[in-house]
XYZ file of C-alpha atoms in Angstrom:
653
model
C 45.469 36.235 -40.553
C 46.949 38.180 -43.476
C 48.732 35.412 -45.333
C 46.860 33.579 -48.084
C 48.464 30.299 -48.996
C 48.347 29.274 -52.627
C 49.916 25.858 -53.129
C 49.721 26.331 -56.935
C 48.644 22.730 -57.472
C 47.963 22.142 -61.175
C 44.496 21.111 -62.274
C 43.712 17.720 -63.756
C 44.032 14.091 -62.835
C 46.641 13.203 -60.231
C 48.830 11.290 -62.694
C 48.735 14.199 -65.168
C 49.445 17.181 -62.910
C 53.235 17.209 -63.252
C 53.090 16.656 -67.023
C 50.500 19.422 -67.376
C 52.664 21.758 -65.300
C 55.772 21.128 -67.406
C 53.804 21.542 -70.631
C 52.599 24.997 -69.593
C 55.390 26.421 -67.461
C 57.458 29.399 -68.541
C 61.049 28.767 -69.582
C 64.247 30.797 -69.741
C 66.131 30.563 -73.012
C 69.797 29.494 -72.936
C 71.220 32.956 -73.603
C 69.147 34.498 -70.831
C 70.126 31.812 -68.314
C 73.677 33.178 -68.381
C 72.327 36.528 -67.122
C 70.696 35.027 -64.019
C 72.412 34.176 -60.724
C 71.134 31.582 -58.243
C 72.442 31.020 -54.727
C 72.171 27.432 -53.421
C 72.771 26.939 -49.695
C 73.886 23.397 -48.901
C 75.755 20.643 -50.716
C 73.994 17.496 -49.553
C 71.996 15.422 -52.010
C 69.393 18.163 -52.538
C 71.849 21.065 -52.718
C 74.541 19.338 -54.772
C 72.081 17.905 -57.295
C 70.292 21.259 -57.627
C 73.517 23.245 -58.043
C 74.847 20.744 -60.602
C 71.576 20.684 -62.563
C 71.144 24.466 -62.575
C 74.762 24.876 -63.641
C 74.263 22.329 -66.420
C 71.259 24.339 -67.624
C 73.483 27.425 -67.919
C 72.572 29.496 -64.858
C 75.322 31.110 -62.794
C 75.260 29.269 -59.469
C 76.866 30.249 -56.173
C 76.958 27.160 -53.935
C 77.659 27.425 -50.187
C 78.953 24.646 -47.966
C 79.669 24.805 -44.218
C 82.060 21.856 -44.445
C 85.515 21.894 -45.980
C 84.154 19.795 -48.859
C 80.673 19.014 -50.231
C 81.561 15.362 -49.724
C 81.165 15.859 -45.968
C 77.483 16.800 -46.151
C 75.346 14.710 -43.800
C 73.698 12.901 -46.738
C 76.836 10.780 -46.696
C 75.610 9.112 -43.493
C 72.483 7.583 -45.054
C 72.906 3.843 -45.064
C 70.011 1.727 -46.214
C 68.845 2.788 -49.654
C 66.723 4.931 -51.963
C 63.172 4.128 -53.068
C 62.027 4.020 -56.679
C 58.935 2.497 -58.254
C 60.682 0.538 -60.997
C 59.111 -2.843 -60.087
C 62.338 -4.690 -60.889
C 61.250 -7.511 -58.589
C 57.955 -7.881 -60.475
C 56.216 -8.034 -57.106
C 53.357 -5.653 -57.839
C 54.997 -2.281 -57.328
C 53.912 0.787 -59.284
C 54.112 4.572 -59.150
C 50.675 4.651 -57.560
C 51.636 2.083 -54.917
C 54.723 4.115 -53.942
C 52.517 7.212 -53.817
C 49.949 5.444 -51.644
C 52.532 3.908 -49.305
C 54.046 7.368 -48.816
C 50.673 9.022 -48.164
C 49.651 6.245 -45.760
C 53.076 6.134 -44.100
C 52.794 9.892 -43.530
C 49.450 9.282 -41.776
C 47.494 11.215 -44.409
C 49.089 14.555 -43.587
C 50.957 15.224 -46.852
C 49.904 17.046 -50.013
C 48.718 14.520 -52.604
C 50.073 16.297 -55.683
C 53.617 16.657 -54.345
C 53.764 13.042 -53.175
C 52.563 11.688 -56.505
C 55.164 13.763 -58.355
C 57.836 12.365 -56.032
C 56.790 8.796 -56.826
C 56.595 9.629 -60.534
C 60.116 11.046 -60.857
C 61.632 8.375 -58.598
C 62.067 6.052 -61.564
C 64.342 8.596 -63.276
C 66.606 9.020 -60.261
C 68.004 5.494 -60.445
C 68.892 5.845 -64.143
C 70.561 9.188 -63.404
C 72.638 7.725 -60.587
C 73.639 4.607 -62.518
C 74.828 6.876 -65.336
C 76.956 8.721 -62.764
C 78.573 5.459 -61.710
C 76.799 4.855 -58.393
C 77.649 1.208 -57.582
C 74.210 -0.080 -56.648
C 74.027 -3.691 -55.491
C 73.274 -6.136 -58.274
C 71.836 -9.607 -58.460
C 73.803 -12.569 -59.789
C 72.628 -11.867 -63.349
C 73.769 -8.247 -63.223
C 70.403 -6.559 -62.698
C 70.007 -3.971 -59.962
C 68.962 -5.544 -56.677
C 66.215 -4.326 -54.357
C 65.296 -4.851 -50.732
C 62.310 -3.999 -48.562
C 61.938 -1.122 -46.146
C 59.372 -0.189 -43.533
C 55.830 0.619 -44.579
C 55.921 -1.348 -47.844
C 55.043 -4.871 -48.912
C 57.203 -4.747 -52.026
C 60.958 -4.536 -52.656
C 61.653 -1.105 -54.118
C 64.735 0.071 -52.238
C 67.940 0.329 -54.292
C 71.096 0.224 -52.204
C 74.884 0.145 -52.175
C 75.554 -2.166 -49.230
C 75.230 0.082 -46.154
C 76.794 3.109 -47.866
C 74.011 4.284 -50.145
C 74.087 7.925 -49.058
C 77.821 8.121 -49.501
C 77.722 6.646 -53.000
C 74.810 8.851 -54.096
C 76.544 11.932 -52.736
C 79.709 11.055 -54.618
C 77.603 10.793 -57.773
C 76.086 14.218 -57.176
C 79.497 15.585 -56.218
C 80.968 14.380 -59.519
C 78.222 16.212 -61.396
C 78.796 19.280 -59.236
C 82.567 19.151 -59.744
C 82.069 19.074 -63.486
C 80.067 22.307 -63.323
C 82.629 23.909 -61.015
C 85.293 23.048 -63.578
C 83.180 24.523 -66.376
C 82.682 27.725 -64.387
C 78.888 27.616 -64.117
C 79.073 26.869 -60.370
C 81.268 28.766 -57.939
C 81.830 26.861 -54.700
C 82.217 28.589 -51.336
C 83.495 26.021 -48.848
C 83.489 26.790 -45.112
C 80.893 29.535 -45.522
C 77.696 29.692 -43.495
C 74.612 31.690 -44.393
C 73.654 34.038 -41.552
C 70.652 35.784 -43.123
C 68.765 36.318 -46.338
C 68.573 39.731 -48.021
C 65.204 40.935 -49.310
C 64.822 43.795 -51.790
C 61.455 45.217 -52.803
C 60.571 45.206 -56.486
C 58.779 47.993 -58.359
C 55.461 46.815 -56.867
C 56.769 46.879 -53.316
C 57.009 43.083 -53.017
C 60.082 41.911 -51.052
C 62.021 39.324 -53.036
C 64.988 37.138 -52.095
C 67.998 38.843 -53.657
C 70.998 37.566 -51.766
C 72.518 36.427 -48.490
C 74.955 37.477 -45.810
C 77.442 34.701 -45.034
C 80.286 34.204 -42.590
C 83.631 32.850 -43.744
C 84.126 30.214 -41.051
C 87.920 30.244 -41.467
C 88.549 33.987 -41.222
C 85.375 35.120 -39.458
C 84.773 37.711 -42.172
C 81.151 38.686 -42.899
C 80.526 38.666 -46.662
C 77.702 39.752 -48.979
C 76.397 37.828 -52.014
C 73.672 38.848 -54.465
C 71.521 36.725 -56.792
C 68.148 36.635 -58.525
C 66.958 33.684 -56.384
C 68.010 31.789 -53.267
C 67.614 28.035 -52.706
C 67.726 26.612 -49.166
C 68.939 22.990 -49.031
C 70.289 22.781 -45.494
C 68.532 19.694 -44.119
C 66.523 19.325 -40.941
C 66.495 20.550 -37.362
C 66.799 17.288 -35.402
C 69.823 18.556 -33.467
C 67.478 20.721 -31.417
C 67.413 17.542 -29.287
C 71.229 17.648 -28.907
C 71.478 13.859 -29.106
C 70.361 12.732 -32.542
C 71.614 10.702 -35.479
C 72.504 13.916 -37.336
C 76.048 15.148 -37.814
C 76.969 17.554 -35.046
C 77.051 20.592 -37.334
C 73.671 19.823 -38.925
C 71.393 22.698 -37.972
C 68.165 24.525 -38.713
C 69.573 28.040 -38.800
C 68.884 28.860 -42.447
C 65.264 27.822 -41.940
C 64.958 30.084 -38.893
C 66.595 32.979 -40.746
C 64.110 32.897 -43.603
C 61.220 32.212 -41.175
C 62.044 35.488 -39.447
C 62.017 37.234 -42.846
C 58.567 35.986 -43.878
C 58.798 32.299 -44.833
C 56.274 30.121 -43.000
C 57.522 27.222 -40.863
C 55.224 24.248 -41.435
C 54.478 21.264 -39.191
C 57.459 21.776 -36.848
C 56.092 19.169 -34.402
C 56.582 16.343 -36.909
C 59.923 14.854 -35.842
C 60.835 11.275 -36.663
C 62.176 8.928 -34.030
C 64.212 6.173 -35.719
C 63.751 2.758 -34.063
C 67.174 1.239 -34.775
C 69.794 3.425 -33.131
C 72.587 2.343 -30.834
C 71.346 3.289 -27.335
C 72.770 6.169 -25.322
C 75.787 4.842 -23.471
C 77.190 7.745 -21.491
C 76.527 11.130 -19.963
C 79.175 12.787 -22.132
C 77.956 11.426 -25.469
C 77.596 14.071 -28.159
C 75.662 12.213 -30.866
C 73.952 8.926 -31.646
C 74.693 6.361 -34.333
C 72.015 4.961 -36.589
C 71.869 1.302 -37.562
C 70.230 1.119 -40.980
C 66.553 0.264 -41.316
C 67.668 -2.277 -43.900
C 68.708 -4.470 -40.967
C 65.014 -5.013 -40.251
C 64.790 -7.052 -43.462
C 66.607 -9.979 -41.857
C 66.900 -8.963 -38.202
C 64.099 -9.857 -35.797
C 63.265 -7.515 -32.917
C 62.433 -8.995 -29.527
C 62.461 -8.647 -25.766
C 62.021 -11.340 -23.114
C 58.438 -12.401 -22.446
C 59.121 -12.615 -18.717
C 59.943 -9.469 -16.799
C 62.234 -11.431 -14.475
C 64.336 -12.470 -17.497
C 64.669 -8.835 -18.570
C 65.687 -7.895 -15.049
C 68.299 -10.672 -15.000
C 69.740 -9.456 -18.323
C 69.926 -5.882 -17.044
C 71.727 -7.121 -13.945
C 74.250 -9.074 -16.040
C 73.075 -12.434 -14.695
C 71.660 -13.673 -18.013
C 72.611 -13.357 -21.682
C 70.203 -13.220 -24.630
C 71.410 -16.667 -25.681
C 70.033 -17.934 -22.372
C 66.475 -16.961 -23.337
C 64.729 -19.884 -25.043
C 62.807 -19.218 -28.250
C 59.440 -19.754 -26.564
C 60.341 -17.106 -23.976
C 61.098 -14.395 -26.559
C 58.494 -11.801 -27.487
C 58.856 -10.806 -31.138
C 56.472 -7.993 -30.388
C 56.331 -6.358 -33.846
C 55.551 -9.696 -35.480
C 52.949 -10.310 -32.772
C 51.259 -6.919 -33.062
C 51.580 -6.314 -36.830
C 51.545 -9.707 -38.572
C 51.154 -8.310 -42.121
C 54.282 -6.107 -41.901
C 56.124 -7.612 -38.936
C 59.509 -6.002 -38.366
C 58.992 -3.723 -41.379
C 56.305 -1.479 -39.956
C 56.959 2.258 -40.418
C 59.447 3.930 -38.140
C 57.011 5.784 -35.914
C 55.077 2.574 -35.244
C 58.223 0.552 -34.487
C 59.614 3.302 -32.237
C 56.493 3.625 -30.128
C 56.295 -0.164 -29.779
C 59.897 -0.298 -28.497
C 59.196 2.510 -26.038
C 56.067 0.735 -24.796
C 57.966 -2.506 -24.113
C 60.786 -0.689 -22.329
C 58.405 1.477 -20.298
C 56.646 -1.743 -19.251
C 59.923 -3.068 -17.836
C 61.094 -5.407 -20.607
C 64.133 -3.372 -21.766
C 67.439 -5.256 -22.004
C 70.240 -2.705 -21.486
C 71.512 -1.642 -18.053
C 69.407 1.504 -18.397
C 66.379 -0.518 -19.457
C 66.174 1.467 -22.701
C 66.999 -1.076 -25.404
C 65.530 -4.025 -27.297
C 67.251 -6.759 -29.272
C 67.770 -6.859 -33.053
C 68.672 -10.494 -33.637
C 70.236 -12.045 -36.765
C 70.596 -15.629 -35.546
C 67.626 -16.872 -37.587
C 68.895 -15.133 -40.757
C 72.418 -16.517 -40.254
C 71.033 -20.044 -39.834
C 68.806 -19.616 -42.904
C 71.146 -17.747 -45.277
C 74.619 -18.400 -43.903
C 76.958 -15.901 -42.308
C 78.621 -15.003 -45.634
C 75.336 -13.886 -47.176
C 74.462 -11.795 -44.135
C 77.954 -10.300 -44.212
C 77.615 -9.440 -47.904
C 74.394 -7.555 -47.180
C 75.247 -5.808 -43.932
C 78.916 -6.418 -43.190
C 79.997 -2.793 -42.880
C 77.058 -2.050 -40.567
C 77.974 -5.010 -38.360
C 81.562 -3.792 -38.289
C 80.466 -0.299 -37.274
C 78.275 -1.684 -34.496
C 81.132 -3.808 -33.135
C 83.554 -0.864 -33.160
C 81.131 1.239 -31.132
C 79.860 -1.381 -28.674
C 82.652 -3.994 -28.633
C 80.036 -6.704 -29.245
C 79.974 -9.066 -32.228
C 76.465 -8.953 -33.761
C 77.087 -12.259 -35.568
C 77.277 -13.903 -32.152
C 74.978 -11.808 -29.953
C 71.964 -9.646 -30.863
C 72.395 -5.927 -31.407
C 70.842 -3.628 -28.824
C 68.810 -0.775 -30.308
C 66.546 2.004 -29.078
C 64.683 4.872 -30.800
C 66.358 8.256 -31.294
C 65.677 11.532 -33.108
C 66.588 11.108 -36.762
C 64.669 13.194 -39.324
C 62.284 16.136 -39.335
C 59.260 16.018 -41.602
C 58.376 19.607 -40.764
C 60.237 22.470 -42.384
C 59.759 25.571 -44.455
C 56.385 25.707 -46.212
C 56.664 25.543 -49.988
C 54.131 25.464 -52.784
C 54.058 22.964 -55.657
C 56.957 24.862 -57.244
C 59.026 24.461 -54.033
C 58.920 28.224 -53.465
C 58.436 29.606 -49.956
C 56.155 32.508 -49.089
C 59.139 34.758 -49.872
C 59.148 35.280 -53.672
C 62.419 34.033 -55.110
C 63.298 31.898 -52.073
C 62.999 28.142 -52.595
C 63.463 25.265 -50.135
C 64.294 21.703 -51.142
C 65.028 18.344 -49.522
C 64.613 17.932 -45.774
C 64.592 21.725 -45.362
C 61.021 21.861 -46.692
C 57.879 20.174 -45.403
C 56.256 18.996 -48.577
C 56.410 15.255 -49.157
C 56.382 13.136 -46.018
C 53.406 14.285 -43.985
C 53.661 13.269 -40.340
C 56.132 10.406 -40.855
C 58.738 9.578 -43.496
C 59.092 6.071 -44.861
C 62.596 4.655 -44.825
C 64.674 5.218 -47.992
C 62.521 8.189 -49.019
C 64.825 10.976 -47.797
C 67.413 10.292 -50.485
C 64.605 9.975 -53.004
C 63.167 13.392 -52.121
C 66.524 15.162 -52.007
C 67.529 13.971 -55.457
C 64.028 14.371 -56.901
C 63.917 18.012 -55.820
C 67.442 18.764 -57.017
C 67.592 16.858 -60.288
C 64.016 16.711 -61.544
C 61.741 19.297 -59.895
C 63.490 22.563 -59.010
C 65.298 22.905 -62.379
C 61.821 23.142 -63.964
C 59.929 25.149 -61.372
C 62.560 27.814 -60.691
C 62.403 28.797 -64.360
C 58.734 29.630 -63.960
C 59.813 32.255 -61.432
C 62.959 33.447 -63.208
C 61.332 33.819 -66.625
C 60.206 37.379 -65.818
C 63.394 38.265 -63.934
C 65.681 38.450 -66.966
C 65.082 42.208 -67.221
C 66.279 42.666 -63.651
C 69.980 43.602 -63.716
C 72.457 42.028 -61.325
C 72.361 43.541 -57.864
C 75.112 45.457 -56.186
C 75.927 44.288 -52.676
C 76.385 47.974 -51.805
C 72.621 48.436 -51.712
C 71.232 49.591 -48.327
C 69.339 46.318 -47.849
C 72.641 44.418 -47.734
C 74.175 46.951 -45.361
C 71.186 46.842 -42.997
C 71.115 43.030 -42.905
C 74.850 42.831 -42.275
C 74.576 45.443 -39.515
C 71.870 43.426 -37.728
C 74.017 40.286 -37.917
C 77.075 42.022 -36.501
C 75.005 43.446 -33.661
C 73.722 39.953 -32.828
C 77.247 38.505 -32.876
C 78.562 41.347 -30.715
C 75.760 40.796 -28.214
C 76.634 37.096 -27.969
C 80.343 37.710 -27.649
C 79.785 40.292 -24.893
C 77.566 38.143 -22.667
C 80.731 36.693 -21.107
C 78.762 34.378 -18.859
C 79.783 31.186 -17.134
C 78.227 28.417 -19.246
C 79.542 26.751 -22.362
C 77.405 26.581 -25.477
C 77.335 22.783 -25.303
C 76.079 22.746 -21.711
C 73.090 24.895 -22.679
C 72.493 22.880 -25.837
C 72.547 19.661 -23.819
C 70.022 21.118 -21.361
C 67.835 22.143 -24.302
C 68.072 18.586 -25.625
C 66.924 17.125 -22.305
C 63.903 19.428 -22.300
C 63.009 18.509 -25.874
C 63.373 14.743 -25.369
C 61.560 14.718 -22.025
C 58.633 16.986 -22.924
C 58.466 17.101 -26.752
C 59.721 13.576 -27.465
C 58.136 10.289 -28.489
C 55.130 10.766 -26.224
C 53.660 14.228 -25.627
C 50.789 15.552 -23.556
C 49.166 18.937 -23.159
C 50.864 19.247 -19.789
C 54.316 18.217 -21.040
C 54.156 20.675 -23.944
C 53.081 23.524 -21.684
C 55.954 22.620 -19.347
C 58.318 22.632 -22.320
C 57.258 26.140 -23.293
C 57.967 27.427 -19.788
C 61.350 25.717 -19.660
C 62.248 26.946 -23.148
C 61.480 30.501 -22.077
C 63.839 30.053 -19.137
C 66.624 28.476 -21.178
C 66.429 31.272 -23.743
C 66.928 33.792 -20.948
C 69.795 31.704 -19.551
C 71.460 31.489 -22.956
C 71.380 35.211 -23.665
C 72.505 36.152 -20.150
C 75.005 33.454 -19.178
C 76.645 31.902 -22.258
C 80.411 32.179 -22.619
C 82.027 32.297 -26.056
C 85.833 32.366 -25.993
C 88.006 33.847 -28.737
C 87.184 36.544 -31.234
C 84.346 36.975 -33.722
C 86.657 38.004 -36.577
C 88.520 34.702 -36.644
C 88.005 30.969 -36.711
C 85.594 30.448 -33.802
C 83.711 27.171 -33.555
C 82.038 28.156 -30.283
C 80.511 31.191 -31.993
C 79.275 28.975 -34.834
C 77.608 26.667 -32.318
C 76.154 29.555 -30.320
C 74.422 31.063 -33.347
C 72.894 27.666 -34.117
C 71.799 26.984 -30.543
C 70.009 30.346 -30.463
C 68.043 29.109 -33.469
C 67.443 25.654 -31.963
C 65.769 27.330 -28.977
C 63.441 29.115 -31.417
C 62.744 25.830 -33.201
C 62.030 24.067 -29.907
C 59.418 26.695 -29.106
C 57.802 26.244 -32.518
C 57.728 22.464 -32.068
C 56.057 22.734 -28.663
C 53.514 25.292 -29.902
C 52.683 23.164 -32.919
C 52.333 20.029 -30.809
C 50.067 21.878 -28.384
C 47.909 23.157 -31.234
C 47.419 19.716 -32.786
C 44.977 17.854 -30.501
C 45.427 14.527 -32.243
C 48.090 11.916 -32.815
C 49.520 11.336 -36.267
C 52.815 9.859 -37.425
C 55.752 11.359 -35.552
C 53.434 13.524 -33.424
C 52.050 11.287 -30.669
C 49.818 12.998 -28.136
C 49.218 10.398 -25.441
C 45.682 11.706 -24.864
C 44.773 10.705 -28.413
C 45.328 7.017 -29.111
C 43.271 3.993 -30.081
C 42.532 1.234 -27.541
C 45.486 -0.661 -29.087
C 47.820 2.272 -28.453
C 48.024 3.467 -32.072
C 47.963 7.101 -33.230
C 44.412 8.471 -33.370
C 43.953 11.155 -36.020
C 41.209 13.757 -36.092
C 40.627 14.363 -39.785
C 37.605 16.586 -39.207
C 39.579 19.193 -37.289
C 43.264 18.752 -38.138
C 43.542 17.822 -41.786
C 45.811 20.738 -42.540
C 49.432 21.736 -42.630
C 50.024 24.001 -39.643
C 52.148 26.889 -40.873
C 53.605 29.395 -38.425
C 54.161 33.043 -39.314
C 56.778 35.039 -37.394
C 55.352 38.050 -35.584
C 58.353 39.350 -33.684
C 60.928 38.269 -31.124
C 58.633 38.420 -28.103
C 55.283 37.735 -29.783
C 53.668 34.371 -30.415
C 53.767 33.292 -34.068
C 50.453 33.192 -35.906
C 48.987 29.932 -37.199
C 48.128 29.806 -40.893
C 46.464 26.659 -42.219
C 46.870 24.954 -45.572
C 43.895 22.618 -45.836
C 44.813 19.183 -47.144
C 42.159 18.028 -49.598
C 42.249 14.354 -50.498
C 40.638 13.876 -53.896
C 42.378 10.670 -54.946
C 42.993 8.835 -51.686
C 40.599 7.436 -49.126
C 41.715 8.275 -45.614
C 41.615 5.438 -43.117
C 43.074 4.515 -39.757
C 46.530 3.150 -40.558
C 46.568 -0.617 -40.365
C 49.755 -2.692 -40.541
C 48.190 -5.797 -39.034
C 46.524 -7.231 -42.118
């Protein structure tokens, strides 16, 4: 084990670490900022906010976006809200409580210092977004409104109806557009990073100095140089094929830098969201999320009697035909203190347990009810519509059922990945000069993310953390002149990419990319899904080995490489998803415990809850690439809890 992990956590009391860091960090003066170039990959909330902030500071920023516009980044799909510890409801919230809820919600597998900083800067995010014109919901008197989300007993989630991600992204996009207009940010739409370029410094240390990208419109391979590279490309949930992610969301940038020396941390931690519209057809290409905010007023239930569930599945009974006393509000029964607002991993496993026991209510048996009848009777239909109307409309368009009249049907689905590229306190990877922010890194959510915390982390990293920490790295880079893309390191990296593309194009097999991706998704869901065992993970590894061989020997990619070619785009990503699937299975096999989104069925309490093993597994499992055919090496970052007492998670009292 050659790699030594230094998380660079500042000394001092937990509440003082971030202040102490900022007081002592190195800075770059305004004149020198103009001499430094930074590449930012991604234009979601993390990427757009980082590019805008770095441009505002005076750095030269090159921002890359695979969509035709930054406004199409998947952050736009986030519905329910963004957390911040402002205590507007005067219900007992505080920075420490948000920190503790996040640590507990992540099943005590996150780094304390990073999580506290996230809670600390959360209060600034709301002010920033209001100043940008984000139309947060307001109470009658004009104050910003809040609602509750899973894993919390306070109301700290700020929201814009069911369009919070969209409105926040438009705010970040406006800030980004301003910097594009000023010339500090240069935007490259429809460009995809294909690899990172490393150049050794005078001491022989490889540093991130640029990227190779593909122009997705022309197919041209292009070179770009910079003093630092920031990865803000989101998560890898689409390894499962069916997920709530946009279809072009991918983990390729993470795999690219992993193969160049960045460690991939906690890949097994994948979040299953409990409130998704169930799978409804063999040819479905993605799943639709119904916001967690619906669990504020919606009550989740299944029939108490198995014969009633069977009658519903057969179409002989409707939910309205089930009397109140014959309904099992199982989350309220099992977790009375939190009820329907338990964290996502807990709610998902509970839904799976009820459906596996035969109480599911869809024709497939894989659905439970999310019922608003009690809220409509209590609040009135207009109030419910004001809170969730666009979500109800979306549900009706997809299912052709009116949720005001009949309960929604929901079932868990892959949504978010807590694992990602390992970063230190400064958000820098193990590659000097390469940073990872937002969902692309592993740092803040442990084994499970609380609802409304993804938007919080993305904007915290982009607006309030990276603009400080990247200066600590760049402060001694001002003497390094700009790099020529004619250097041999750029040529060698581009050559390797072209050889990989040529190999793919020349397979000329008989299977489409999507058919292989769908098969990969079935393997991942079946063997590396909500419930995992040693046997299922070992089976997954064997099947993943076979599907990798099938992909590289039998995939068919039509068209030409030097042109618009969506099948080639997908093929490059699926090759990386296969690598990610292997990492997830290896990580799950290594971790002989259950925690958060990683549920090993051999390790559970008598009540069926996740059973951690703090003595043996209180670490971030970081995987180091050792070659195409070799197993990656495990490197541990021990998680030391100085300020929090670990306990078995309890949402019952």
